[in-house]
mmCIF file of C-alpha atoms and ligand atoms in Angstrom:
data_model
loop_
_atom_site.group_PDB
_atom_site.id
_atom_site.type_symbol
_atom_site.label_atom_id
_atom_site.label_comp_id
_atom_site.label_asym_id
_atom_site.label_seq_id
_atom_site.Cartn_x
_atom_site.Cartn_y
_atom_site.Cartn_z
ATOM 1 C CA UNK A 11 -20.341 -7.678 -11.799
ATOM 2 C CA UNK A 12 -17.487 -7.831 -9.640
ATOM 3 C CA UNK A 13 -16.285 -4.395 -8.232
ATOM 4 C CA UNK A 14 -12.561 -4.894 -8.197
ATOM 5 C CA UNK A 15 -9.986 -2.606 -6.708
ATOM 6 C CA UNK A 16 -6.200 -2.250 -7.069
ATOM 7 C CA UNK A 17 -4.435 -0.970 -3.905
ATOM 8 C CA UNK A 18 -0.849 -0.271 -5.383
ATOM 9 C CA UNK A 19 2.498 0.759 -3.032
ATOM 10 C CA UNK A 20 5.723 -0.045 -2.174
ATOM 11 C CA UNK A 21 4.695 -1.554 1.033
ATOM 12 C CA UNK A 22 8.299 -1.556 2.322
ATOM 13 C CA UNK A 23 7.148 -2.979 4.864
ATOM 14 C CA UNK A 24 3.416 -2.783 5.183
ATOM 15 C CA UNK A 25 2.029 -0.509 8.381
ATOM 16 C CA UNK A 26 -1.172 -0.165 10.566
ATOM 17 C CA UNK A 27 -1.876 3.039 7.873
ATOM 18 C CA UNK A 28 -1.650 0.561 4.758
ATOM 19 C CA UNK A 29 -3.823 -1.786 6.578
ATOM 20 C CA UNK A 30 -6.153 0.898 7.604
ATOM 21 C CA UNK A 31 -6.952 2.006 3.885
ATOM 22 C CA UNK A 32 -6.949 -1.800 2.617
ATOM 23 C CA UNK A 33 -9.628 -2.613 5.314
ATOM 24 C CA UNK A 34 -11.694 0.485 4.125
ATOM 25 C CA UNK A 35 -11.266 -0.463 0.654
ATOM 26 C CA UNK A 36 -12.545 -4.048 1.094
ATOM 27 C CA UNK A 37 -15.679 -2.909 3.038
ATOM 28 C CA UNK A 38 -16.614 -0.742 -0.409
ATOM 29 C CA UNK A 39 -15.419 -3.050 -3.177
ATOM 30 C CA UNK A 40 -16.140 -6.952 -3.908
ATOM 31 C CA UNK A 41 -12.349 -7.689 -4.120
ATOM 32 C CA UNK A 42 -9.147 -5.359 -3.443
ATOM 33 C CA UNK A 43 -5.412 -6.577 -4.816
ATOM 34 C CA UNK A 44 -2.666 -5.118 -2.967
ATOM 35 C CA UNK A 45 -0.104 -4.342 -5.918
ATOM 36 C CA UNK A 46 3.285 -4.466 -4.638
ATOM 37 C CA UNK A 47 5.285 -2.357 -7.315
ATOM 38 C CA UNK A 48 8.926 -2.619 -7.357
ATOM 39 C CA UNK A 49 10.295 1.042 -7.431
ATOM 40 C CA UNK A 50 14.292 0.399 -7.347
ATOM 41 C CA UNK A 51 14.774 4.094 -7.002
ATOM 42 C CA UNK A 52 13.727 3.842 -3.656
ATOM 43 C CA UNK A 53 16.275 1.102 -2.553
ATOM 44 C CA UNK A 54 13.828 -1.172 -0.665
ATOM 45 C CA UNK A 55 14.785 -2.972 2.265
ATOM 46 C CA UNK A 56 12.570 -5.794 2.126
ATOM 47 C CA UNK A 57 12.631 -7.500 -1.792
ATOM 48 C CA UNK A 58 9.228 -8.061 -3.271
ATOM 49 C CA UNK A 59 8.965 -11.646 -2.165
ATOM 50 C CA UNK A 60 9.348 -10.437 1.516
ATOM 51 C CA UNK A 61 7.012 -7.734 1.137
ATOM 52 C CA UNK A 62 4.378 -10.236 -0.564
ATOM 53 C CA UNK A 63 4.971 -12.591 2.266
ATOM 54 C CA UNK A 64 4.761 -10.234 4.966
ATOM 55 C CA UNK A 65 1.059 -8.403 3.353
ATOM 56 C CA UNK A 66 -0.454 -11.916 3.003
ATOM 57 C CA UNK A 67 0.331 -12.795 6.479
ATOM 58 C CA UNK A 68 -1.331 -9.679 7.630
ATOM 59 C CA UNK A 69 -4.505 -9.792 5.431
ATOM 60 C CA UNK A 70 -5.021 -13.250 5.755
ATOM 61 C CA UNK A 71 -8.391 -12.634 7.651
ATOM 62 C CA UNK A 72 -9.529 -10.392 4.787
ATOM 63 C CA UNK A 73 -11.528 -12.841 2.715
ATOM 64 C CA UNK A 74 -11.737 -10.304 -0.519
ATOM 65 C CA UNK A 75 -8.227 -9.324 -0.316
ATOM 66 C CA UNK A 76 -5.291 -10.809 -2.352
ATOM 67 C CA UNK A 77 -1.762 -9.827 -2.779
ATOM 68 C CA UNK A 78 0.179 -9.632 -6.210
ATOM 69 C CA UNK A 79 3.355 -8.015 -7.838
ATOM 70 C CA UNK A 80 3.646 -5.999 -10.716
ATOM 71 C CA UNK A 81 6.749 -4.332 -12.199
ATOM 72 C CA UNK A 82 5.180 -2.341 -15.369
ATOM 73 C CA UNK A 83 2.689 0.572 -15.485
ATOM 74 C CA UNK A 84 -0.146 0.278 -12.594
ATOM 75 C CA UNK A 85 -2.496 1.290 -15.280
ATOM 76 C CA UNK A 86 -1.905 -1.645 -17.871
ATOM 77 C CA UNK A 87 -2.023 -3.974 -14.846
ATOM 78 C CA UNK A 88 -5.252 -2.535 -13.648
ATOM 79 C CA UNK A 89 -6.670 -3.295 -16.976
ATOM 80 C CA UNK A 90 -5.501 -6.344 -17.491
ATOM 81 C CA UNK A 91 -7.183 -7.368 -13.978
ATOM 82 C CA UNK A 92 -10.437 -5.683 -15.359
ATOM 83 C CA UNK A 93 -10.255 -3.894 -12.126
ATOM 84 C CA UNK A 94 -12.620 -0.839 -12.171
ATOM 85 C CA UNK A 95 -10.814 1.443 -9.438
ATOM 86 C CA UNK A 96 -7.496 2.291 -7.754
ATOM 87 C CA UNK A 97 -7.237 2.978 -4.117
ATOM 88 C CA UNK A 98 -4.718 5.249 -2.659
ATOM 89 C CA UNK A 99 -4.648 6.946 0.962
ATOM 90 C CA UNK A 100 -4.159 10.310 1.800
ATOM 91 C CA UNK A 101 -2.454 11.115 5.204
ATOM 92 C CA UNK A 102 -1.574 14.774 4.791
ATOM 93 C CA UNK A 103 -1.827 17.796 2.628
ATOM 94 C CA UNK A 104 1.507 16.691 1.884
ATOM 95 C CA UNK A 105 0.489 13.801 -0.253
ATOM 96 C CA UNK A 106 -1.842 15.731 -2.012
ATOM 97 C CA UNK A 107 0.370 17.395 -4.935
ATOM 98 C CA UNK A 108 2.295 13.749 -5.568
ATOM 99 C CA UNK A 109 -1.226 12.140 -5.684
ATOM 100 C CA UNK A 110 -2.678 14.821 -7.913
ATOM 101 C CA UNK A 111 0.170 14.326 -10.690
ATOM 102 C CA UNK A 112 0.165 10.567 -10.697
ATOM 103 C CA UNK A 113 -4.053 10.403 -10.407
ATOM 104 C CA UNK A 114 -4.059 12.883 -13.632
ATOM 105 C CA UNK A 115 -1.345 10.792 -15.602
ATOM 106 C CA UNK A 116 -3.257 7.968 -14.765
ATOM 107 C CA UNK A 117 -6.516 9.249 -16.112
ATOM 108 C CA UNK A 118 -4.550 10.337 -19.213
ATOM 109 C CA UNK A 119 -3.771 6.599 -19.556
ATOM 110 C CA UNK A 120 -6.628 5.173 -19.206
ATOM 111 C CA UNK A 121 -10.054 7.135 -18.203
ATOM 112 C CA UNK A 122 -12.232 3.865 -17.400
ATOM 113 C CA UNK A 123 -10.533 3.461 -14.213
ATOM 114 C CA UNK A 124 -11.150 5.685 -11.450
ATOM 115 C CA UNK A 125 -8.788 6.678 -8.522
ATOM 116 C CA UNK A 126 -10.501 6.754 -5.184
ATOM 117 C CA UNK A 127 -8.708 8.261 -2.208
ATOM 118 C CA UNK A 128 -9.244 7.143 1.153
ATOM 119 C CA UNK A 129 -8.337 9.344 4.246
ATOM 120 C CA UNK A 130 -6.447 7.615 7.266
ATOM 121 C CA UNK A 131 -7.414 7.068 10.157
ATOM 122 C CA UNK A 132 -5.941 10.191 12.018
ATOM 123 C CA UNK A 133 -3.850 7.959 14.502
ATOM 124 C CA UNK A 134 -1.884 7.168 11.316
ATOM 125 C CA UNK A 135 -1.634 10.169 9.532
ATOM 126 C CA UNK A 136 2.048 10.806 10.292
ATOM 127 C CA UNK A 137 2.854 6.927 9.350
ATOM 128 C CA UNK A 138 5.074 5.936 6.571
ATOM 129 C CA UNK A 139 7.297 2.693 5.694
ATOM 130 C CA UNK A 140 10.335 5.244 5.918
ATOM 131 C CA UNK A 141 9.706 6.509 9.317
ATOM 132 C CA UNK A 142 9.183 2.916 10.848
ATOM 133 C CA UNK A 143 12.435 1.909 9.336
ATOM 134 C CA UNK A 144 14.221 4.842 10.476
ATOM 135 C CA UNK A 145 13.187 4.302 14.187
ATOM 136 C CA UNK A 146 13.272 0.407 13.985
ATOM 137 C CA UNK A 147 17.064 0.834 13.035
ATOM 138 C CA UNK A 148 17.291 2.171 16.684
ATOM 139 C CA UNK A 149 15.143 -0.443 18.141
ATOM 140 C CA UNK A 150 12.316 1.911 19.333
ATOM 141 C CA UNK A 151 9.148 0.282 20.322
ATOM 142 C CA UNK A 152 7.231 -0.020 16.933
ATOM 143 C CA UNK A 153 4.419 -2.349 18.032
ATOM 144 C CA UNK A 154 1.654 0.062 17.507
ATOM 145 C CA UNK A 155 2.730 1.302 14.112
ATOM 146 C CA UNK A 156 3.341 -2.217 12.319
ATOM 147 C CA UNK A 157 1.582 -5.564 12.905
ATOM 148 C CA UNK A 158 3.643 -7.970 14.686
ATOM 149 C CA UNK A 159 5.062 -10.064 11.731
ATOM 150 C CA UNK A 160 6.353 -6.802 10.497
ATOM 151 C CA UNK A 161 8.160 -5.920 13.594
ATOM 152 C CA UNK A 162 9.782 -9.250 13.703
ATOM 153 C CA UNK A 163 11.119 -8.823 10.085
ATOM 154 C CA UNK A 164 12.377 -5.354 10.676
ATOM 155 C CA UNK A 165 14.284 -6.735 13.879
ATOM 156 C CA UNK A 166 15.842 -9.296 11.637
ATOM 157 C CA UNK A 167 16.982 -6.955 9.377
ATOM 158 C CA UNK A 168 18.407 -4.366 11.849
HETATM 159 P P1 ADP B 229 3.985 4.370 -3.052
HETATM 160 O O1 ADP B 229 5.672 4.149 -2.990
HETATM 161 O O2 ADP B 229 3.127 4.335 -3.864
HETATM 162 O O3 ADP B 229 3.689 5.962 -2.331
HETATM 163 P P2 ADP B 229 3.444 3.183 -0.389
HETATM 164 O O4 ADP B 229 3.843 2.254 0.298
HETATM 165 O O5 ADP B 229 4.473 4.489 0.647
HETATM 166 O O6 ADP B 229 3.655 3.375 -1.631
HETATM 167 O O7 ADP B 229 2.197 3.932 -0.277
HETATM 168 C C1 ADP B 229 1.163 2.984 -0.870
HETATM 169 C C2 ADP B 229 -0.157 3.745 -0.568
HETATM 170 O O8 ADP B 229 -0.533 3.858 0.783
HETATM 171 C C3 ADP B 229 -0.269 5.429 -0.694
HETATM 172 O O9 ADP B 229 -1.391 5.541 -1.325
HETATM 173 C C4 ADP B 229 -0.062 5.819 0.676
HETATM 174 O O10 ADP B 229 -0.580 7.193 0.431
HETATM 175 C C5 ADP B 229 -0.979 4.866 1.569
HETATM 176 N N1 ADP B 229 -0.357 5.136 2.700
HETATM 177 C C6 ADP B 229 0.734 4.985 3.350
HETATM 178 N N2 ADP B 229 0.952 5.197 4.698
HETATM 179 C C7 ADP B 229 -0.062 5.570 4.911
HETATM 180 C C8 ADP B 229 -1.024 5.924 6.291
HETATM 181 N N3 ADP B 229 -0.105 5.739 7.247
HETATM 182 N N4 ADP B 229 -2.257 5.843 6.357
HETATM 183 C C9 ADP B 229 -2.924 5.918 5.247
HETATM 184 N N5 ADP B 229 -2.517 5.769 3.793
HETATM 185 C C10 ADP B 229 -0.741 5.267 3.703
#
């Protein structure tokens, strides 16, 4: 049986923090699908296609990782894909309450799919897409926060 996990998120845009949890997940599961959710309430900077393209580019060397988008319920998507697991990253205590709420709801929706939390590498524990966008606006150096294609895409946006 293929062990499949979904790594869901907004990825607006993907950072080294995201990449860190995707790589860790890919070591444990046979296949990982990075699923971009289009959460309009977050007023994204990159549209879904731009986000998908950037993720594809920066994960192209990971053979067991694929990229997809979804605008329905995560648990419906996970079931459709026959996934056994969801992977989420935990940065700091501040992530915990939000993640606990979502995970409890997801478990209520489908108790057969487990959520696994991966603790990020300490060097990325402060890193978020929002912070990257904020500093990129002011042309700060973000080369150690995001892969090069993302850095270029951000430079183009601003
Ligand atoms: P969402 O809108 O679902 O929170 P994000 O794109 O912000 O989407 O995050 C997707 C996943 O990646 C979440 O599980 C989040 O905790 C994780 N993540 C984001 N940044 C980091 C980071 N720096 N280190 C580890 N995990 C991270």
